Amino acid sequence: MTKVVNYISEAFEELKSNVTWPAWAEVQRLTIIVAVFSVLFALATWGVDEFFAKALAGFFNWIKA
């Protein structure tokens, strides 16, 4: 258990002393960029899914006819 506590303590010390944290304005800007691209990717995925669903439904209806 001592090793785990020591590991966590050293990890926090590493984060405090050796990590360069970005400015708050940059964090906000990058968060907005990630959110926008996530929404765009979700919409693109939905669009492709809808296209293939309609294409396959049309194909199977054509085969039945």
mmCIF file of C-alpha atoms in Angstrom:
data_model
loop_
_atom_site.group_PDB
_atom_site.id
_atom_site.type_symbol
_atom_site.label_atom_id
_atom_site.label_comp_id
_atom_site.label_asym_id
_atom_site.label_seq_id
_atom_site.Cartn_x
_atom_site.Cartn_y
_atom_site.Cartn_z
ATOM 1 C CA MET A 1 0.000 0.000 0.000
ATOM 2 C CA THR A 2 2.938 2.303 0.669
ATOM 3 C CA LYS A 3 4.069 1.953 -2.949
ATOM 4 C CA VAL A 4 0.663 3.061 -4.224
ATOM 5 C CA VAL A 5 0.566 6.103 -1.961
ATOM 6 C CA ASN A 6 4.144 6.973 -2.922
ATOM 7 C CA TYR A 7 3.306 6.617 -6.634
ATOM 8 C CA ILE A 8 0.279 8.914 -6.346
ATOM 9 C CA SER A 9 2.266 11.449 -4.325
ATOM 10 C CA GLU A 10 5.053 11.496 -6.912
ATOM 11 C CA ALA A 11 2.530 11.784 -9.750
ATOM 12 C CA PHE A 12 0.947 14.874 -8.176
ATOM 13 C CA GLU A 13 4.383 16.381 -7.579
ATOM 14 C CA GLU A 14 5.241 15.762 -11.242
ATOM 15 C CA LEU A 15 2.024 17.486 -12.326
ATOM 16 C CA LYS A 16 2.725 20.497 -10.119
ATOM 17 C CA SER A 17 6.379 21.022 -10.915
ATOM 18 C CA ASN A 18 7.177 19.635 -14.382
ATOM 19 C CA VAL A 19 4.023 20.045 -16.469
ATOM 20 C CA THR A 20 3.469 23.229 -18.447
ATOM 21 C CA TRP A 21 -0.212 24.023 -18.235
ATOM 22 C CA PRO A 22 -1.855 26.112 -20.979
ATOM 23 C CA ALA A 23 -3.454 29.473 -20.249
ATOM 24 C CA TRP A 24 -7.172 29.455 -19.421
ATOM 25 C CA ALA A 25 -8.038 31.320 -22.640
ATOM 26 C CA GLU A 26 -6.276 28.669 -24.708
ATOM 27 C CA VAL A 27 -8.088 25.888 -22.844
ATOM 28 C CA GLN A 28 -11.444 27.534 -23.598
ATOM 29 C CA ARG A 29 -10.570 28.046 -27.277
ATOM 30 C CA LEU A 30 -9.407 24.462 -27.748
ATOM 31 C CA THR A 31 -12.444 23.104 -25.896
ATOM 32 C CA ILE A 32 -14.748 24.962 -28.278
ATOM 33 C CA ILE A 33 -12.813 23.633 -31.276
ATOM 34 C CA VAL A 34 -13.078 20.054 -29.989
ATOM 35 C CA ALA A 35 -16.813 20.459 -29.303
ATOM 36 C CA VAL A 36 -17.483 21.865 -32.798
ATOM 37 C CA PHE A 37 -15.545 19.090 -34.535
ATOM 38 C CA SER A 38 -17.256 16.468 -32.366
ATOM 39 C CA VAL A 39 -20.673 17.742 -33.443
ATOM 40 C CA LEU A 40 -19.604 17.906 -37.103
ATOM 41 C CA PHE A 41 -18.218 14.364 -36.970
ATOM 42 C CA ALA A 42 -21.405 13.104 -35.295
ATOM 43 C CA LEU A 43 -23.540 14.735 -37.989
ATOM 44 C CA ALA A 44 -21.344 13.299 -40.750
ATOM 45 C CA THR A 45 -21.578 9.826 -39.211
ATOM 46 C CA TRP A 46 -25.362 10.159 -38.896
ATOM 47 C CA GLY A 47 -25.603 11.303 -42.518
ATOM 48 C CA VAL A 48 -23.575 8.372 -43.841
ATOM 49 C CA ASP A 49 -25.609 5.964 -41.707
ATOM 50 C CA GLU A 50 -28.892 7.376 -43.025
ATOM 51 C CA PHE A 51 -27.618 7.228 -46.613
ATOM 52 C CA PHE A 52 -26.593 3.581 -46.347
ATOM 53 C CA ALA A 53 -29.807 2.642 -44.520
ATOM 54 C CA LYS A 54 -31.919 4.155 -47.305
ATOM 55 C CA ALA A 55 -29.683 2.677 -50.022
ATOM 56 C CA LEU A 56 -29.907 -0.813 -48.542
ATOM 57 C CA ALA A 57 -33.654 -0.530 -47.986
ATOM 58 C CA GLY A 58 -34.079 0.554 -51.601
ATOM 59 C CA PHE A 59 -31.859 -2.257 -52.812
ATOM 60 C CA PHE A 60 -33.797 -4.930 -50.914
ATOM 61 C CA ASN A 61 -37.127 -3.478 -52.044
ATOM 62 C CA TRP A 62 -35.835 -3.601 -55.626
ATOM 63 C CA ILE A 63 -34.828 -7.252 -55.182
ATOM 64 C CA LYS A 64 -38.290 -8.164 -53.785
ATOM 65 C CA ALA A 65 -40.069 -6.578 -56.746
#
